[in-house]
């Protein structure tokens, strides 16, 4: 399979597969215990409202802190959880942690800003999904407007009618809904007309400096204008430089989530940040 006489590529490929399989086995072997032992942490990444320059809400992002203190990012274990049909347990764990924290904020009389959580598209096939999230929310008496559900548009291609039913049910139960990573895969603009979502998150893909960057920006501007007509708010994801913030302001994008303002951070740090903002 190697044409140029060197087998470097082959070896590299082989090694990376081996490492991958090893990692998958490791994750599989440890994920049950890790859930039991509360090794999953919720980080919060603020979304800055461009009109005011203030933190308006945040996204909950899971991290795995292993017993030796190593922090593992979600891309390394979420796919394994999905393949093993464990993802709903992880997502629910994260959702409950968020509810618990919001309850703590409310009890302390602190500013409780809305939090969005990610749900795997696999959860949408669980007939009890919405009911379970309502139960968890009610257990902590969280006002519905403080919680938002993020899902990726790829669900759409599995079954549009199905997706519509779930989103309607989430909405009927008071959750805000947002489409994550919009524009990354096969985006469907016509879908936006049907889906009663509140927020559209424009994928970082559009903000990479490419050859066609100015056309990307035209597209972003048009998407923002269009969805505003449907009363859908917009979040630009993965924004890293101030110049991007400037044009997003001009486009009247509602929120920016990106390293230019804040990275995802542990709960205590986010709480301190909110304390600072409210004085
Ligand atoms: P996502 O939902 O699209 O989350 C945004 C990701 O972009 C996060 O990566 C965030 O840290 C990263 N990000 C934000 N701003 C910037 C930036 O300016 N530059 C760059 N380079 N990256 C930025 P993270 O935390 O590693 O999460 C990756 C993905 O894992 C998430 O993408 C989401 O799809 C998934 N995920 C995270 N938490 C959960 C969860 O609780 N449940 C499920 N099902 N998926 C989750
Ligand atoms: Mg997300
Ligand atoms: Mg995203
Ligand atoms: Mg993403």
Coordinates of C-alpha atoms and ligand atoms in Angstrom, one line a residue:
X1 CA 0.0 0.0 0.0
X2 CA 3.0 2.3 0.3
X3 CA 4.1 3.7 -3.1
X4 CA 7.1 5.8 -2.3
X5 CA 9.2 3.0 -0.8
X6 CA 9.0 4.4 2.7
X7 CA 6.6 2.8 5.1
X8 CA 6.4 5.7 7.5
X9 CA 2.8 6.5 6.7
X10 CA 1.8 2.9 7.2
X11 CA 3.5 2.7 10.5
X12 CA 2.0 5.9 11.7
X13 CA -1.4 4.8 10.6
X14 CA -1.0 1.5 12.4
X15 CA 0.2 3.1 15.6
X16 CA -2.6 5.6 15.7
X17 CA -5.2 2.8 15.3
X18 CA -3.5 0.8 18.0
X19 CA -3.5 3.8 20.3
X20 CA -7.1 4.5 19.5
X21 CA -8.2 0.9 20.3
X22 CA -6.3 1.0 23.5
X23 CA -7.9 4.2 24.4
X24 CA -11.4 3.0 23.6
X25 CA -10.9 -0.1 25.7
X26 CA -9.7 2.1 28.5
X27 CA -12.6 4.4 28.3
X28 CA -15.0 1.5 28.1
X29 CA -13.5 -0.2 31.1
X30 CA -13.6 2.9 33.2
X31 CA -16.8 4.7 32.3
X32 CA -19.1 3.0 34.7
X33 CA -16.9 3.5 37.7
X34 CA -16.2 7.1 36.6
X35 CA -19.9 7.9 36.6
X36 CA -20.3 6.3 40.0
X37 CA -17.2 8.1 41.4
X38 CA -18.3 11.5 40.1
X39 CA -15.2 11.9 37.9
X40 CA -17.1 14.0 35.4
X41 CA -16.9 17.8 35.9
X42 CA -19.0 20.4 34.3
X43 CA -17.1 23.4 32.9
X44 CA -18.9 26.6 31.9
X45 CA -18.1 28.7 28.9
X46 CA -19.7 32.2 29.0
X47 CA -21.5 33.6 26.1
X48 CA -21.1 37.4 25.8
X49 CA -24.0 39.5 24.7
X50 CA -22.6 41.8 22.0
X51 CA -25.1 44.6 22.6
X52 CA -24.1 45.1 26.3
X53 CA -20.6 43.4 26.4
X54 CA -21.8 41.4 29.4
X55 CA -22.1 37.7 30.0
X56 CA -25.6 36.7 29.2
X57 CA -25.6 33.0 29.6
X58 CA -23.2 30.0 29.3
X59 CA -22.8 26.5 27.9
X60 CA -22.1 23.5 30.1
X61 CA -19.2 21.4 28.7
X62 CA -18.2 18.1 30.3
X63 CA -14.7 17.1 31.3
X64 CA -13.4 13.8 32.7
X65 CA -11.0 14.2 35.6
X66 CA -9.4 10.8 36.2
X67 CA -8.2 9.7 39.6
X68 CA -4.7 10.9 38.8
X69 CA -6.0 14.4 38.1
X70 CA -5.7 14.3 34.3
X71 CA -8.5 16.3 32.5
X72 CA -9.8 14.5 29.4
X73 CA -11.7 16.5 26.8
X74 CA -15.1 15.3 25.6
X75 CA -14.1 14.5 22.0
X76 CA -12.0 11.7 23.4
X77 CA -14.8 9.9 25.3
X78 CA -18.2 11.0 24.0
X79 CA -17.9 8.8 20.9
X80 CA -17.2 5.8 23.1
X81 CA -20.1 6.6 25.3
X82 CA -22.3 6.8 22.2
X83 CA -21.2 3.5 20.8
X84 CA -21.9 1.8 24.1
X85 CA -25.3 3.4 24.6
X86 CA -24.1 5.1 27.8
X87 CA -24.4 8.6 26.5
X88 CA -27.8 9.3 27.9
X89 CA -26.5 8.5 31.4
X90 CA -23.6 11.0 30.9
X91 CA -25.8 13.7 29.5
X92 CA -28.3 13.3 32.3
X93 CA -25.5 13.4 34.8
X94 CA -24.3 16.7 33.3
X95 CA -27.8 18.1 33.2
X96 CA -28.4 17.2 36.9
X97 CA -25.1 18.8 37.9
X98 CA -26.2 22.0 36.1
X99 CA -29.6 21.9 37.9
X100 CA -27.9 21.4 41.2
X101 CA -25.6 24.3 40.6
X102 CA -28.4 26.6 39.5
X103 CA -30.4 25.7 42.6
X104 CA -27.3 26.6 44.7
X105 CA -27.1 30.0 42.9
X106 CA -30.8 30.7 43.5
X107 CA -30.6 29.7 47.1
X108 CA -27.6 32.0 47.7
X109 CA -29.6 34.8 46.1
X110 CA -27.0 35.1 43.3
X111 CA -27.5 35.9 39.7
X112 CA -28.5 32.7 37.9
X113 CA -28.0 33.1 34.2
X114 CA -29.4 30.6 31.7
X115 CA -27.2 27.5 31.0
X116 CA -27.3 25.4 27.8
X117 CA -26.5 21.7 27.9
X118 CA -25.6 19.4 25.0
X119 CA -27.6 16.4 24.3
X120 CA -26.5 13.6 22.1
X121 CA -28.8 13.0 19.1
X122 CA -29.0 9.4 20.4
X123 CA -31.1 10.6 23.3
X124 CA -33.8 11.8 20.9
X125 CA -34.6 8.1 20.2
X126 CA -35.4 7.6 23.9
X127 CA -39.2 8.0 24.3
X128 CA -38.7 9.1 27.9
X129 CA -36.1 11.7 27.2
X130 CA -38.2 14.8 27.6
X131 CA -40.0 13.4 30.6
X132 CA -36.7 12.6 32.3
X133 CA -35.3 16.1 31.8
X134 CA -38.5 17.6 33.2
X135 CA -38.3 15.4 36.2
X136 CA -34.7 16.4 36.9
X137 CA -35.5 20.1 36.4
X138 CA -38.5 19.8 38.8
X139 CA -36.5 18.0 41.4
X140 CA -34.4 21.1 41.8
X141 CA -37.2 23.6 41.1
X142 CA -35.4 25.3 38.3
X143 CA -37.4 28.0 36.4
X144 CA -37.6 26.6 32.9
X145 CA -36.2 29.8 31.2
X146 CA -32.9 29.1 32.8
X147 CA -32.3 25.9 30.8
X148 CA -31.6 25.4 27.1
X149 CA -31.1 22.2 25.2
X150 CA -28.4 22.2 22.4
X151 CA -28.5 19.5 19.7
X152 CA -26.7 19.2 16.4
X153 CA -28.5 19.6 13.1
X154 CA -27.3 16.2 11.9
X155 CA -30.3 14.7 13.7
X156 CA -32.4 16.2 11.0
X157 CA -31.2 13.8 8.4
X158 CA -32.3 10.8 10.4
X159 CA -35.9 11.8 10.6
X160 CA -37.3 15.4 10.3
X161 CA -40.8 14.6 11.6
X162 CA -39.3 12.9 14.6
X163 CA -37.0 15.8 15.3
X164 CA -39.9 18.3 15.0
X165 CA -42.0 16.3 17.5
X166 CA -39.2 16.2 20.1
X167 CA -38.4 19.9 19.8
X168 CA -42.1 20.8 20.1
X169 CA -42.3 18.7 23.2
X170 CA -39.2 20.3 24.7
X171 CA -40.7 23.7 23.9
X172 CA -44.1 22.8 25.4
X173 CA -42.3 21.8 28.5
X174 CA -40.6 25.2 28.8
X175 CA -37.1 24.5 27.5
X176 CA -35.3 26.8 25.1
X177 CA -33.8 24.9 22.2
X178 CA -30.8 25.6 20.1
X179 CA -29.2 24.1 17.0
X180 CA -25.5 23.6 17.6
X181 CA -22.7 23.6 15.0
X182 CA -24.9 25.1 12.3
X183 CA -23.2 25.0 8.9
X184 CA -20.7 22.3 9.8
X185 CA -22.4 19.5 8.1
X186 CA -25.4 19.5 5.8
X187 CA -27.3 22.6 6.9
X188 CA -30.8 23.0 6.0
X189 CA -32.2 26.5 5.9
X190 CA -35.7 25.4 5.1
X191 CA -35.6 23.4 8.4
X192 CA -35.3 26.6 10.3
X193 CA -38.7 27.6 9.0
X194 CA -40.3 24.6 10.6
X195 CA -38.4 24.0 13.8
X196 CA -39.4 26.2 16.7
X197 CA -35.9 26.7 18.0
X198 CA -34.8 29.8 19.9
X199 CA -31.1 29.9 19.1
X200 CA -28.9 29.1 16.2
X201 CA -25.2 28.5 16.9
X202 CA -23.1 29.3 13.9
X203 CA -20.2 26.9 13.7
X204 CA -16.6 28.0 14.1
X205 CA -16.0 26.7 10.6
X206 CA -17.2 30.0 9.1
X207 CA -14.7 32.0 11.0
X208 CA -11.5 30.1 9.9
X209 CA -9.5 32.3 7.6
X210 CA -9.7 30.6 4.3
X211 CA -9.4 31.6 0.6
X212 CA -13.0 32.3 0.5
X213 CA -13.2 34.1 3.8
X214 CA -15.2 37.1 2.5
X215 CA -17.8 34.8 1.1
X216 CA -18.0 33.0 4.4
X217 CA -18.7 36.3 6.1
X218 CA -21.4 37.2 3.5
X219 CA -23.0 33.9 4.4
X220 CA -22.8 34.6 8.1
X221 CA -24.3 38.0 7.7
X222 CA -27.2 36.6 5.6
X223 CA -27.9 33.7 8.0
X224 CA -28.1 36.2 10.9
X225 CA -30.5 38.4 9.0
X226 CA -32.6 35.6 7.9
X227 CA -33.0 33.9 11.3
X228 CA -33.7 37.2 13.0
X229 CA -36.8 37.4 10.8
X230 CA -37.9 34.1 12.5
X231 CA -37.1 35.5 15.9
X232 CA -34.2 33.1 16.4
X233 CA -31.2 34.5 18.3
X234 CA -27.6 33.8 17.0
X235 CA -24.4 32.7 18.8
X236 CA -21.1 32.8 17.0
X237 CA -18.9 29.9 18.1
X238 CA -15.1 29.6 18.3
X239 CA -14.4 33.3 18.0
X240 CA -10.7 33.9 18.8
X241 CA -9.8 37.4 17.7
X242 CA -11.2 40.9 18.4
X243 CA -11.5 41.7 14.7
X244 CA -14.1 38.9 14.4
X245 CA -16.0 40.4 17.3
X246 CA -16.1 43.7 15.4
X247 CA -17.7 42.4 12.3
X248 CA -20.1 40.2 14.3
X249 CA -21.3 43.4 16.0
X250 CA -21.9 45.0 12.6
X251 CA -23.9 41.9 11.6
X252 CA -25.9 42.2 14.8
X253 CA -25.0 38.8 16.0
X254 CA -26.5 38.4 19.5
X255 CA -23.8 36.4 21.3
X256 CA -20.2 35.4 21.0
X257 CA -18.8 32.3 22.6
X258 CA -15.1 32.0 22.1
X259 CA -11.6 32.2 23.5
X260 CA -11.5 35.9 22.6
X261 CA -13.6 36.4 25.7
X262 CA -13.4 33.3 27.9
X263 CA -12.4 29.6 27.7
X264 CA -14.6 27.0 29.4
X265 CA -13.8 27.1 33.2
X266 CA -14.6 25.2 36.3
X267 CA -17.8 26.1 38.2
X268 CA -16.1 27.9 41.0
X269 CA -14.3 30.2 38.6
X270 CA -17.4 30.9 36.6
X271 CA -19.3 31.7 39.8
X272 CA -16.5 34.2 40.8
X273 CA -16.7 35.8 37.4
X274 CA -20.5 36.3 37.8
X275 CA -19.9 37.8 41.2
X276 CA -17.5 40.3 39.7
X277 CA -20.0 41.2 36.9
X278 CA -22.9 41.8 39.3
X279 CA -21.1 44.4 41.4
Ligands
LIG1 P1 -19.8 22.1 21.1 O1 -21.1 21.8 21.8 O2 -19.9 22.7 19.8 O3 -19.0 23.0 22.1 C1 -18.1 24.0 21.7 C2 -16.7 23.6 21.7 O4 -15.9 24.6 21.1 C3 -16.1 23.3 23.1 O5 -15.2 22.2 23.0 C4 -15.4 24.6 23.4 O6 -14.4 24.5 24.4 C5 -14.8 24.9 22.0 N1 -14.5 26.3 21.9 C6 -15.2 27.4 22.3 N2 -14.6 28.5 22.0 C7 -13.5 28.2 21.2 C8 -12.5 29.0 20.5 O7 -12.5 30.2 20.5 N3 -11.5 28.3 19.9 C9 -11.5 26.9 19.9 N4 -10.6 26.3 19.2 N5 -12.5 26.2 20.5 C10 -13.5 26.8 21.2 P2 -15.2 21.0 24.1 O8 -15.5 21.5 25.4 O9 -13.9 20.3 23.9 O10 -16.4 20.1 23.6 C11 -16.4 19.5 22.3 C12 -17.7 18.9 22.0 O11 -18.1 17.8 22.9 C13 -18.9 19.9 22.1 O12 -18.9 20.8 21.0 C14 -20.1 18.9 22.2 O13 -20.4 18.5 20.9 C15 -19.4 17.8 23.0 N6 -19.9 17.9 24.4 C16 -19.4 18.6 25.4 N7 -20.0 18.4 26.6 C17 -21.0 17.5 26.3 C18 -22.1 16.8 27.0 O14 -22.3 17.1 28.2 N8 -22.9 16.0 26.3 C19 -22.7 15.7 25.0 N9 -23.5 14.8 24.4 N10 -21.8 16.3 24.3 C20 -20.9 17.2 24.9
LIG2 MG1 -22.8 22.8 22.2
LIG3 MG1 -20.9 23.9 18.6
LIG4 MG1 -18.5 21.5 18.0

